[in-house]
Coordinates of C-alpha atoms in Angstrom, one line a residue:
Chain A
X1 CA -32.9 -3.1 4.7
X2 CA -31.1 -6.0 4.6
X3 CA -33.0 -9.8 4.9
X4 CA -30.8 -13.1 4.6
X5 CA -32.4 -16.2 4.2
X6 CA -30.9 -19.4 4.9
X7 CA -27.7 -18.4 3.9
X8 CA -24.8 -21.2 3.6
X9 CA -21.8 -20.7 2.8
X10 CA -18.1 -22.4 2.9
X11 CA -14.6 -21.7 2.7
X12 CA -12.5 -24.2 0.7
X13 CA -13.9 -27.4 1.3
X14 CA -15.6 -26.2 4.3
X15 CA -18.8 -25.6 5.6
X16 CA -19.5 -22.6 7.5
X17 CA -23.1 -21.4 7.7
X18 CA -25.6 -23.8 7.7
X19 CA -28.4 -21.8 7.1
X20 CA -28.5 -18.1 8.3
X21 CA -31.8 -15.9 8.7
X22 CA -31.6 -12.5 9.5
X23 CA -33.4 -9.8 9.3
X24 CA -32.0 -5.6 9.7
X25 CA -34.3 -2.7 9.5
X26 CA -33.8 1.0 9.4
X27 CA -33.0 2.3 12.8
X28 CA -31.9 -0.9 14.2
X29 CA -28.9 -2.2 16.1
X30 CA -28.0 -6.0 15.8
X31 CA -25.5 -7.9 18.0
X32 CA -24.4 -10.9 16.4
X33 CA -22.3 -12.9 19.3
X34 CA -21.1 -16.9 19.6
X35 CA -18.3 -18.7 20.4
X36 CA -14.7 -19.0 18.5
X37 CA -14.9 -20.9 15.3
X38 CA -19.1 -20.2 15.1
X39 CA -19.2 -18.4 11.5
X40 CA -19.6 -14.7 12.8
X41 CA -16.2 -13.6 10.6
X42 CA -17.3 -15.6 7.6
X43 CA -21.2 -14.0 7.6
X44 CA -19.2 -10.4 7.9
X45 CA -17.2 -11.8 4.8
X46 CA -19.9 -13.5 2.9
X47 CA -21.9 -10.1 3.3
X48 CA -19.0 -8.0 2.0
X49 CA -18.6 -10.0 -0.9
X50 CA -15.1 -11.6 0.0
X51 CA -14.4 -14.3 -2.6
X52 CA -12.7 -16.5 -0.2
X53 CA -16.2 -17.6 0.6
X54 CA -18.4 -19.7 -1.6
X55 CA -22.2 -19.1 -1.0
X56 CA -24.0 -22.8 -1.9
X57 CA -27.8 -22.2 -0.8
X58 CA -30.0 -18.9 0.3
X59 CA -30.7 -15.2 -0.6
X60 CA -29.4 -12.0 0.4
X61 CA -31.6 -9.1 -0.2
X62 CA -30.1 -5.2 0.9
X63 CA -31.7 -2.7 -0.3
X64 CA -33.8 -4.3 -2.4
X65 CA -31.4 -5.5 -4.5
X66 CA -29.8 -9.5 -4.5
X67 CA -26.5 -8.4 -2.8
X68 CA -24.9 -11.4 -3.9
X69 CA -25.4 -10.9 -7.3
X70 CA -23.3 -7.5 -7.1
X71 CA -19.4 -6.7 -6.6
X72 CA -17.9 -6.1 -3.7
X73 CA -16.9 -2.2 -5.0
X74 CA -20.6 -2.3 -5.7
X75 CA -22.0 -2.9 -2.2
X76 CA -19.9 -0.7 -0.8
X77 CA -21.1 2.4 -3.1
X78 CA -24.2 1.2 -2.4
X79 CA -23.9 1.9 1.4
X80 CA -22.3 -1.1 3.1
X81 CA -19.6 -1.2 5.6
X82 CA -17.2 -3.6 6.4
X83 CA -15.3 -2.7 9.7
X84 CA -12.5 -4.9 9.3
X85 CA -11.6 -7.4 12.3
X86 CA -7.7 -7.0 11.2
X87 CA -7.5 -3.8 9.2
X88 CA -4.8 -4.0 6.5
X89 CA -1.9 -1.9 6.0
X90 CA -1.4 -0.4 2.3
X91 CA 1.9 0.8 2.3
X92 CA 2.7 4.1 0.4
X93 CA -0.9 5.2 0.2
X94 CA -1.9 7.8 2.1
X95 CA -5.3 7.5 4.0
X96 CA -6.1 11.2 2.9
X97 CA -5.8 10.1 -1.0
X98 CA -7.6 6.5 0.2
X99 CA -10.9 8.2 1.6
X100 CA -10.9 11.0 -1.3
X101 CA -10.9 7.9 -3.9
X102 CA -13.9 5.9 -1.9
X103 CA -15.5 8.9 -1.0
X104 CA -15.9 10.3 -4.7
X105 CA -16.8 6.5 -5.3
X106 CA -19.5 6.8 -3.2
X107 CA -21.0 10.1 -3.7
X108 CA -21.3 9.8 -8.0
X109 CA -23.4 6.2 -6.8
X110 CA -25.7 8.6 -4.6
X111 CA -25.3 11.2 -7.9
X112 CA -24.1 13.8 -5.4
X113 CA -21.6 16.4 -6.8
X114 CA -17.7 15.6 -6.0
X115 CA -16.3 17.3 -3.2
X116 CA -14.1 20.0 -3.6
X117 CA -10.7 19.9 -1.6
X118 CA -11.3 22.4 0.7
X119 CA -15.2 20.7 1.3
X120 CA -13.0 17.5 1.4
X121 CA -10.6 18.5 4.3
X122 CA -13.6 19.8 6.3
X123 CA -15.5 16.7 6.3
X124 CA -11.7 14.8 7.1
X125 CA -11.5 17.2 9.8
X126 CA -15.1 17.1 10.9
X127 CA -15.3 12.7 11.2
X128 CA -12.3 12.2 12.4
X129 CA -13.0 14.3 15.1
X130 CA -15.4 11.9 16.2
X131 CA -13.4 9.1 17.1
X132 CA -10.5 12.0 18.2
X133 CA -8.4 10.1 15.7
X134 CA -4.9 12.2 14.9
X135 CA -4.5 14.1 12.6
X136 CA -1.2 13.2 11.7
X137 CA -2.7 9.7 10.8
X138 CA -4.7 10.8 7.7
X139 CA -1.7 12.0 5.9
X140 CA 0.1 8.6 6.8
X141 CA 0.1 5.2 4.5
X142 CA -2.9 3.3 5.5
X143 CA -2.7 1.4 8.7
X144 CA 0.9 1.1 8.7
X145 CA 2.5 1.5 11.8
X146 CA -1.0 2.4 13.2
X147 CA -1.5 0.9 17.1
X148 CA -4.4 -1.3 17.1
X149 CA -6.5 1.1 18.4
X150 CA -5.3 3.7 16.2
X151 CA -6.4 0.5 13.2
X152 CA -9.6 0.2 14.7
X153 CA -10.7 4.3 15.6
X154 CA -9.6 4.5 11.8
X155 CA -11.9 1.7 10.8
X156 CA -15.1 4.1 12.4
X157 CA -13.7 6.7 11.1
X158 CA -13.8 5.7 7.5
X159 CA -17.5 4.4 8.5
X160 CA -18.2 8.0 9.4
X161 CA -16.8 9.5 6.2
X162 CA -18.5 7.3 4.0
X163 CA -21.8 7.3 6.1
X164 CA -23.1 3.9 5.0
X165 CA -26.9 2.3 5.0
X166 CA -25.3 -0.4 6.8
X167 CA -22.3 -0.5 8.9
X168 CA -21.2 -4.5 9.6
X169 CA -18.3 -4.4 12.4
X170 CA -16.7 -7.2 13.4
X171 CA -15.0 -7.6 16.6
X172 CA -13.9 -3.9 16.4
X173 CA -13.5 -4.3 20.4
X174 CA -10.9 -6.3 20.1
X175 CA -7.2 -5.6 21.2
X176 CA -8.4 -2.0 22.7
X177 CA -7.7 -0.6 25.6
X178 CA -10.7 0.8 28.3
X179 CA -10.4 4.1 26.7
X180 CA -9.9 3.7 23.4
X181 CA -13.0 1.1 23.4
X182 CA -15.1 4.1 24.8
X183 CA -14.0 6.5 22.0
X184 CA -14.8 3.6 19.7
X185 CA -17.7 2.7 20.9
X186 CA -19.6 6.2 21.6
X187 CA -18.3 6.8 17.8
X188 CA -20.0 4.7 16.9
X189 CA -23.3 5.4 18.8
X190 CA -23.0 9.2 17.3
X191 CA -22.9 7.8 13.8
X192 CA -26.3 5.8 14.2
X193 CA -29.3 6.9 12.9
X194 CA -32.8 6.4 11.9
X195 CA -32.3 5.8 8.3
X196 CA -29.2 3.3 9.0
X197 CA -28.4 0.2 11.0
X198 CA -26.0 -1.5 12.8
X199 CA -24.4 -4.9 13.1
X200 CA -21.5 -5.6 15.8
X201 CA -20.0 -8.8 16.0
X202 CA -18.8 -9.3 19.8
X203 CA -16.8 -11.8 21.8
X204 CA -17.6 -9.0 25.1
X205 CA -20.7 -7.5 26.4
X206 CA -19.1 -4.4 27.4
X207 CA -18.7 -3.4 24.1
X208 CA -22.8 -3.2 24.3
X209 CA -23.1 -1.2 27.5
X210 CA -21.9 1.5 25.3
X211 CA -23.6 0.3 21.8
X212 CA -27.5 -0.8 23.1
X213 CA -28.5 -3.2 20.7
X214 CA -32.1 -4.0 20.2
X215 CA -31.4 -7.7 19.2
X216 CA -29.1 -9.9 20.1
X217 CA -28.3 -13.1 18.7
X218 CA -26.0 -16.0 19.2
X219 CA -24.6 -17.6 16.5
X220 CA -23.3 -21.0 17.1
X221 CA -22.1 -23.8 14.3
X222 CA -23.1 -21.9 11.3
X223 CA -26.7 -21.0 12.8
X224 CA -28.5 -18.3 14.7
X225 CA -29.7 -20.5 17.7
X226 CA -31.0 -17.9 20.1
X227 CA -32.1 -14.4 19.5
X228 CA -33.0 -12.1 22.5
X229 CA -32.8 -8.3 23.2
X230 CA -29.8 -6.3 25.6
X231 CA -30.6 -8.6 28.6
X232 CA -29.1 -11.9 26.4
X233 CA -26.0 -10.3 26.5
X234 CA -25.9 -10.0 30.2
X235 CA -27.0 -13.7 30.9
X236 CA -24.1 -14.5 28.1
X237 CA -21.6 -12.7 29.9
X238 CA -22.8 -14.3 33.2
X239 CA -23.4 -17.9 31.9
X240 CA -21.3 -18.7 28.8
X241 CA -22.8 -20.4 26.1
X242 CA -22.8 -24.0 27.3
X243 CA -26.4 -23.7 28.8
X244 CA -27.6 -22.3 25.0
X245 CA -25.5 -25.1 23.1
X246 CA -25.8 -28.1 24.3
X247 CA -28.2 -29.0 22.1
X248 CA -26.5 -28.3 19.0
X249 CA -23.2 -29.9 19.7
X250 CA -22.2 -32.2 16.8
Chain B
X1 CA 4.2 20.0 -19.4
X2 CA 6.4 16.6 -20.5
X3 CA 9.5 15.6 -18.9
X4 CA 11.6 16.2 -22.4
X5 CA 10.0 19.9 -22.3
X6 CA 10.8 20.6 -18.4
X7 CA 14.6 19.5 -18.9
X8 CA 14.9 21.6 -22.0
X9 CA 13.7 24.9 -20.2
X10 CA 15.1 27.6 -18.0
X11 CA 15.4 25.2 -14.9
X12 CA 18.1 23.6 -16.2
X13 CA 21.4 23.6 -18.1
X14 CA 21.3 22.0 -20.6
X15 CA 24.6 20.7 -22.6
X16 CA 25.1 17.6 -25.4
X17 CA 26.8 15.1 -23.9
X18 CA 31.0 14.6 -24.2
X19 CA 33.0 15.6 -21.8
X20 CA 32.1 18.4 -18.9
X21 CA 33.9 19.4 -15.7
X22 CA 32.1 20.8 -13.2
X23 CA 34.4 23.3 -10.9
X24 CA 31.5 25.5 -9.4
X25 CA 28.3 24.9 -7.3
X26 CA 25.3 25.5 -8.9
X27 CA 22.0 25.4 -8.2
X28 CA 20.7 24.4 -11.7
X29 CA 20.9 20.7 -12.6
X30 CA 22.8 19.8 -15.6
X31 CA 20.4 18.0 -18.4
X32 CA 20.9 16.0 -21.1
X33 CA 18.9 14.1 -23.0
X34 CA 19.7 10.3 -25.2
X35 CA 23.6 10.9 -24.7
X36 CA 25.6 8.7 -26.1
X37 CA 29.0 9.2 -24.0
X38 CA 29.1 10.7 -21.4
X39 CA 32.3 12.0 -19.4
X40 CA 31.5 14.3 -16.1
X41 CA 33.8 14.9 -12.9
X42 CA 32.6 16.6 -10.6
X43 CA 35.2 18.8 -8.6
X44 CA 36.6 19.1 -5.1
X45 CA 34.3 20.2 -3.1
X46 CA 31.8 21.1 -5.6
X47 CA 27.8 20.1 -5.2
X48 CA 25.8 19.4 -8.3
X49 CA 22.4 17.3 -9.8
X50 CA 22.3 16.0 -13.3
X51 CA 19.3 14.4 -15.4
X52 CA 20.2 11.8 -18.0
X53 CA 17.1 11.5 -19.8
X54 CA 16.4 8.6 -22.5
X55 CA 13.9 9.3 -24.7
X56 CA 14.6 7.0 -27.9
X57 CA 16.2 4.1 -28.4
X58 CA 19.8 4.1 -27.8
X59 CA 23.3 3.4 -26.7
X60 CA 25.1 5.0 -23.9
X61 CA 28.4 5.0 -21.7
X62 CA 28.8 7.6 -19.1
X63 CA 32.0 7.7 -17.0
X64 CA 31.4 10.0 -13.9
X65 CA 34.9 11.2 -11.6
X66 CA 34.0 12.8 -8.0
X67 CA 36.7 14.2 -6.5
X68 CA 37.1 14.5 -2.4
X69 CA 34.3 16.0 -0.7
X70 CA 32.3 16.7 -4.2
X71 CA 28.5 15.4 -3.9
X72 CA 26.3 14.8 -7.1
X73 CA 22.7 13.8 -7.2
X74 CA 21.9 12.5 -10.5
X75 CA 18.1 11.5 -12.1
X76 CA 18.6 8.9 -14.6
X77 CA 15.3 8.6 -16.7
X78 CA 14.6 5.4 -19.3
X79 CA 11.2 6.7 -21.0
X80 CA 13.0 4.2 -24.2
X81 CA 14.5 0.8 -24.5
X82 CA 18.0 2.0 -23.6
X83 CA 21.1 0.2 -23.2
X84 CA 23.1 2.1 -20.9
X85 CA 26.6 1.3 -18.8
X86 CA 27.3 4.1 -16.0
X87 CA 30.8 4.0 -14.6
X88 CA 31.2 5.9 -11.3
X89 CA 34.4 6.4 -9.5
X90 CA 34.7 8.5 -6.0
X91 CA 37.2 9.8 -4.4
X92 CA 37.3 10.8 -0.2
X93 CA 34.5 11.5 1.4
X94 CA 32.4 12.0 -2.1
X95 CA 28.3 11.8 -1.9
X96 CA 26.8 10.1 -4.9
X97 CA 22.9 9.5 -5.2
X98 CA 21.5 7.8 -8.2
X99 CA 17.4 8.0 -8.6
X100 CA 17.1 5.6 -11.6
X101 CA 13.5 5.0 -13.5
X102 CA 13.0 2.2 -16.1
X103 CA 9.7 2.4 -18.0
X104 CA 11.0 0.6 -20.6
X105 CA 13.1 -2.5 -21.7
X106 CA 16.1 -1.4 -21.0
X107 CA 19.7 -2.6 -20.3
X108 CA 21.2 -0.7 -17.5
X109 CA 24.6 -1.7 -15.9
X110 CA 25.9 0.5 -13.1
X111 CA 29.4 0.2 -11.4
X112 CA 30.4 2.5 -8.6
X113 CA 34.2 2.1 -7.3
X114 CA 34.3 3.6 -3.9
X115 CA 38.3 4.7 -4.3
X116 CA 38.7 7.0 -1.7
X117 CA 37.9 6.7 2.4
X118 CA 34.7 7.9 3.6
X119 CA 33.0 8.2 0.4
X120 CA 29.2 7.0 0.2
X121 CA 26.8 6.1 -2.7
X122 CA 23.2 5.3 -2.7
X123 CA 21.6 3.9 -6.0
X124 CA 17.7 3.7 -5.6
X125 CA 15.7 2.9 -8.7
X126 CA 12.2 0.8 -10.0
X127 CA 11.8 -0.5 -12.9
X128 CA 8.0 -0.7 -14.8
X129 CA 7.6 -3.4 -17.2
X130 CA 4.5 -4.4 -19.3
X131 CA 3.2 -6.5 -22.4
X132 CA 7.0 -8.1 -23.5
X133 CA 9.5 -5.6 -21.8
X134 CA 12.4 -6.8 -20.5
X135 CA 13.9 -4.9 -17.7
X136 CA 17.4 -5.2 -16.4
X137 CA 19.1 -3.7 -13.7
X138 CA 22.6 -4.3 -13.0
X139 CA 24.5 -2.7 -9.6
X140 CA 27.8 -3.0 -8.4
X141 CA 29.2 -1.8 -6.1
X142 CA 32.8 -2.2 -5.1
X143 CA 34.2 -1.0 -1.7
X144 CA 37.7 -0.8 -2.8
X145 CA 38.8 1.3 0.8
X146 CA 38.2 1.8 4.5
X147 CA 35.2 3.5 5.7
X148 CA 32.7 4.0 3.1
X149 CA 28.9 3.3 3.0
X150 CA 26.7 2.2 0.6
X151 CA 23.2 1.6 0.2
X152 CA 20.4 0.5 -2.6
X153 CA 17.0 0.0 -2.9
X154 CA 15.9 -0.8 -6.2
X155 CA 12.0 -1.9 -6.8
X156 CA 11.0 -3.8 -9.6
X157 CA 6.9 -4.6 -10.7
X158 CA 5.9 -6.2 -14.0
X159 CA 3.1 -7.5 -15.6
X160 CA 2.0 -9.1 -18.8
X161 CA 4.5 -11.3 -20.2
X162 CA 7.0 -8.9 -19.1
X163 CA 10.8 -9.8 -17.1
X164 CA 12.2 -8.0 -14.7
X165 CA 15.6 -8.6 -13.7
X166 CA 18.0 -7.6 -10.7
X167 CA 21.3 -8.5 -10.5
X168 CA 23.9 -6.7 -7.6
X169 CA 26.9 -6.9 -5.9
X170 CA 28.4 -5.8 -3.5
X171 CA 32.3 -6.7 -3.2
X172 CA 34.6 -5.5 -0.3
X173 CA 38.3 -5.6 -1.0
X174 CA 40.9 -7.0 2.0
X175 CA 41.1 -3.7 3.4
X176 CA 38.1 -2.2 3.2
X177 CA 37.3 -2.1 7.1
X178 CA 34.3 -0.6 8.7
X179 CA 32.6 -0.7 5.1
X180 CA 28.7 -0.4 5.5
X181 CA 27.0 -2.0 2.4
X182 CA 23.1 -2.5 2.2
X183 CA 21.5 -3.6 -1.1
X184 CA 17.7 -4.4 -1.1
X185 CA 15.7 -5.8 -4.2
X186 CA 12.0 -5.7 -3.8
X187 CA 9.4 -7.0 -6.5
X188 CA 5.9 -7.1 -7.7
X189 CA 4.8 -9.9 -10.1
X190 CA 1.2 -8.9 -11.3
X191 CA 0.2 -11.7 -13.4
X192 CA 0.7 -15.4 -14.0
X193 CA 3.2 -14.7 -17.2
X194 CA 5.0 -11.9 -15.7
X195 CA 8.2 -13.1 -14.1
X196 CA 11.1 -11.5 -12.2
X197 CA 14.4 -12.7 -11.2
X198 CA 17.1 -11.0 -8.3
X199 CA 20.2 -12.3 -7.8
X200 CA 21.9 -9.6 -4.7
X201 CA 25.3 -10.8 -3.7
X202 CA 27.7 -10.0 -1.9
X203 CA 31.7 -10.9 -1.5
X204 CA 33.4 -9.6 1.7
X205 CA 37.2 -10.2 1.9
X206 CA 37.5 -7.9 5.3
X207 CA 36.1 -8.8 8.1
X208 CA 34.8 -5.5 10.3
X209 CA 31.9 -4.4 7.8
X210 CA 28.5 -4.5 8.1
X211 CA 27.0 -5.9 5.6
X212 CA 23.1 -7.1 4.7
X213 CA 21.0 -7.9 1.4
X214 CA 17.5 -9.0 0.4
X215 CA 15.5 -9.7 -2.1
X216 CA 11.6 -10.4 -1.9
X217 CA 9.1 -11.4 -4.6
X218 CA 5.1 -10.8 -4.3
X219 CA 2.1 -10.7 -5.7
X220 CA -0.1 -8.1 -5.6
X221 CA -2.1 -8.5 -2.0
X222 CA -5.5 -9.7 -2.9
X223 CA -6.4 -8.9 1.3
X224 CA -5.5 -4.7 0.0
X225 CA -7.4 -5.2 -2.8
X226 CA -10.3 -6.6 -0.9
X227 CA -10.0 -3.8 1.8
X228 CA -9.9 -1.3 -0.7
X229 CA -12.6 -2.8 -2.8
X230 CA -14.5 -2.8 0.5
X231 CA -14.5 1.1 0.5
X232 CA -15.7 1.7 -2.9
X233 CA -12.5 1.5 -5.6
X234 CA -12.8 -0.6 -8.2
X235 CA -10.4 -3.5 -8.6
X236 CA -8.6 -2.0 -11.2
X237 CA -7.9 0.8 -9.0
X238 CA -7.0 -0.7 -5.8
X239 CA -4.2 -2.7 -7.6
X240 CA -3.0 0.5 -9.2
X241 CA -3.0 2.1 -5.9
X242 CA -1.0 -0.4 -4.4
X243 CA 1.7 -0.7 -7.0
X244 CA 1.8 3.1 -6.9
X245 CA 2.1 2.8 -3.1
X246 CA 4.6 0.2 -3.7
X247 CA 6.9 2.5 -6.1
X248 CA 6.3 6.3 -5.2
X249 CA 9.0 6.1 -2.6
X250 CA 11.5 5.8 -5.1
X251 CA 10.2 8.6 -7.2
X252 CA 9.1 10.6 -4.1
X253 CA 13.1 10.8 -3.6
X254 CA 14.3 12.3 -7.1
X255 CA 16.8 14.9 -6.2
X256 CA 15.4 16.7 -8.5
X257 CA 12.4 18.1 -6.8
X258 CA 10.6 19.7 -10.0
X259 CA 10.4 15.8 -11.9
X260 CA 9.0 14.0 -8.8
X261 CA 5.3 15.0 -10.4
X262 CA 6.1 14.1 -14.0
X263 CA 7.6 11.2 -12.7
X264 CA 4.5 9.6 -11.0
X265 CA 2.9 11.0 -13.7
X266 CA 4.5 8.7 -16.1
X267 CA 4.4 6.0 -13.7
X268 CA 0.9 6.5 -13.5
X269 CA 0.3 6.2 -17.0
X270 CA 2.7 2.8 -17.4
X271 CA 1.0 1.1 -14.5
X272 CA -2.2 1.6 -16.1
X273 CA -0.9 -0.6 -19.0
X274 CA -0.1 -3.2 -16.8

């Protein structure tokens, strides 16, 4: 579904990754964790096509299509998801008229039919049960005045009502509480499938005793050093990094 | 059905311009469209909305008289380049609510006296300008007495080559205790070429008031855009959205409830161009 090779990429004058391989199937879950400052926000970024990032070297194939060849409007139609690390607020648009926009976008790329209100409301109704996300919040602006985990339920929740190939969430755990990072979480489980995949970006393994991933891999300095499956994550959490990145250090 | 056509049907009453006193509540707004004078006073006691709508290009002076306890909600649409001087003088306790909508270049100068104790005004308006437009909006608002409030919030987004102008004050005479003045200018420059410029002042002679201004300038939030781009919309659209976001508020509050969707209609249309 989605394969990166060597991937670099930098932010002003920056470098950030230094060569990223990756590869997602169908099915799968992918944990992506590292220390602060590693490159796990700008590989989110660089995947969703944020043009604050400058890609110098590498491909990125999704689909079977070269992602980075194709607008950011483009990949999302196209079935990837961006769970935003700091959601932003859009005042005086409503989240109800938001999602009927990106859903619409979404459905004429699949060449499905447009919804019809009353079809709309039901599937509003439907998702947003799934993360138990108010109500009252669809028919507010977007984000604004939201709590942060209000932000972030609303973040899965737009995942669920746009069902994408390939749902890339970074650090969606952070700034919840215990029980809104269940709700969050177990959303998120109930939205994965066979035919799509998952990439979390995590400081915290208990994020993952809710979402099993089947790799995990630590990203350190631009570069995937280490890839294991669930029990890295443990060892991480136990450990730290410092016995993985020694070796790398500049 | 156009704005022109919805003012000119059974809703409302419609009369030319000149000179109209207004002794009796009603439930119909007054309407009248490219006036050049105006003269309305608005009785003791008595409630009423009025459109002024501007549909070609024109001159106007309207000279508005509440008397105590009289409230008037008035709609004040620019849909032409317009040069347009409103004169508003209240007596006690009076309510006056401007909704004003530029879509055009357009000159318009407001001045509300607040004469008489307790009286209140709030003048909320935006102002659209594309391609060369030059929109200005001029408020003042002069606490001449004790006790009375004001407040305005007037948005402003241009694009193009377009200027957008704001210029308010806010004066409060040597007696005018306990006055309660707020006047807010926001903006939206979409564009390298498009330029605004807000000037909110104020000049306090008493000194129990509570007074505040502000003014802000933006751009259009490329971190919305990139959200909203993230979710499927188009670029296009996601700045639309946001400068509709960013205006409906003022529309959304017309007191005259059967114009807020031809309003955002037209808004819709003009940000388009933009």
């Amino acid at each position: 579904m989605l394969i990166i090779k060597n991937l670099h990429a930098r932010v002003a004058d920056k470098e950030i990754l230094k060569g990223i391989d990756l590869e997602v199937r169908a099915g799968e879950i992918h944990a992506i964790m590292g220390p602060n400052g590693s490159g796990k926000s700008t590989l989110a970024g660089v995947l969703a096509g944020n043009e604050k990032y400058t890609v110098t070297e590498g491909e990125v194939t999704f689909e079977g299509r070269d992602l980075l060849a194709v607008p950011v409007e483009e990949r999302a139609r196209m079935g990837l998801f961006l769970g935003f690390q700091y959601p932003v607020e859009i005042a005086g648009v409503s989240m109800a008229n938001f999602m009927k926009l990106a859903v619409a976008e979404r459905r004429r790329y699949l060449g499905e039919e447009p919804l019809t209100a009353s079809e709309f409301l039901r599937l509003m109704r439907e998702k947003g049960a799934i993360v138990e996300l108010d109500s009252k919040l669809t028919s507010r602006a977007v984000n604004e005045g939201f709590s942060g985990g209000e932000k972030k339920k609303n973040e899965i929740f737009q995942m669920a009502m746009l069902d994408p190939k390939l749902a890339i969430l970074d650090e969606t755990d952070s700034g919840l509480d215990i029980d809104a990072l269940r709700i969050v979480a177990t959303g998120v489980t109930k939205l994965h499938t066979a035919e799509n995949a998952t990439v979390v970006i995590t400081h915290y393994q208990r994020l993952l005793d809710y979402i099993v991933p089947d790799y995990v891999h630590v990203l350190y300095n631009g570069r995937i050093i280490h890839s294991g499956d669930k029990s890295l994550a443990l060892k991480l959490e136990k450990e730290g990094y410092d016995w993985l990145i020694n070796d790398y250090k500049e | 059905m156009s704005i022109s056509e919805l003012v000119c049907g059974d809703g409302f009453r419609r009369f030319e311009g000149g000179r109209i006193t207004v002794s009796d509540d009603t439930s119909r707004p007054f309407a009248v469209v490219d006036p050049s004078k105006l003269e309305l006073t608005v009785e003791s006691g008595v409630k009423c909305r009025l459109v002024i709508l501007h549909t070609q290009p024109n001159e106007m002076t309207a000279r508005i008289g509440l008397e105590p306890d009289a409230e008037l909600s008035v709609a004040d649409i620019y849909l032409a380049s317009t040069f347009a001087e409103v004169d508003v003088r209240q007596k006690e306790r009076s309510v006056c609510r401007f909704t004003t909508v530029e879509m055009q270049s357009a000159n318009v100068v407001y001045g509300m006296s607040l004469d008489g104790v307790g009286a209140s005004c709030t003048s909320d308006g935006v102002f659209i300008g594309s391609g060369d437009d030059h929109c200005v909006f001029e408020l003042t608002v002069r606490h001449n007495v004790s006790d009375c409030t004001s407040s305005s919030l007037v948005k402003g987004v241009v694009g193009g080559r377009a200027t957008g102008e704001f210029r308010g004050l806010v004066y409060v005479a040597p007696d005018a205790q306990r006055t309660d003045a707020q006047q807010q200018s926001r903006n939206i420059e979409s564009g390298n070429d498009a330029h605004i410029i807000t000037k909110p002042q104020l000049e306090i002679y008493a000194d129990d008031v509570r007074c505040s201004h502000g003014a802000t300038v933006g751009q259009i939030d490329d971190d919305a855009v990139f959200y909203m781009r993230q979710r499927g919309l188009s670029e296009a659209e996601a700045r639309r959205l946001q400068i509709e976001g960013f205006v409906g508020d003022i529309t959304m509050h017309c007191p005259v409830e059967s114009l807020k969707e031809p309003l955002t209609d037209i808004l819709k249309t003009k940000l388009e161009k933009l």
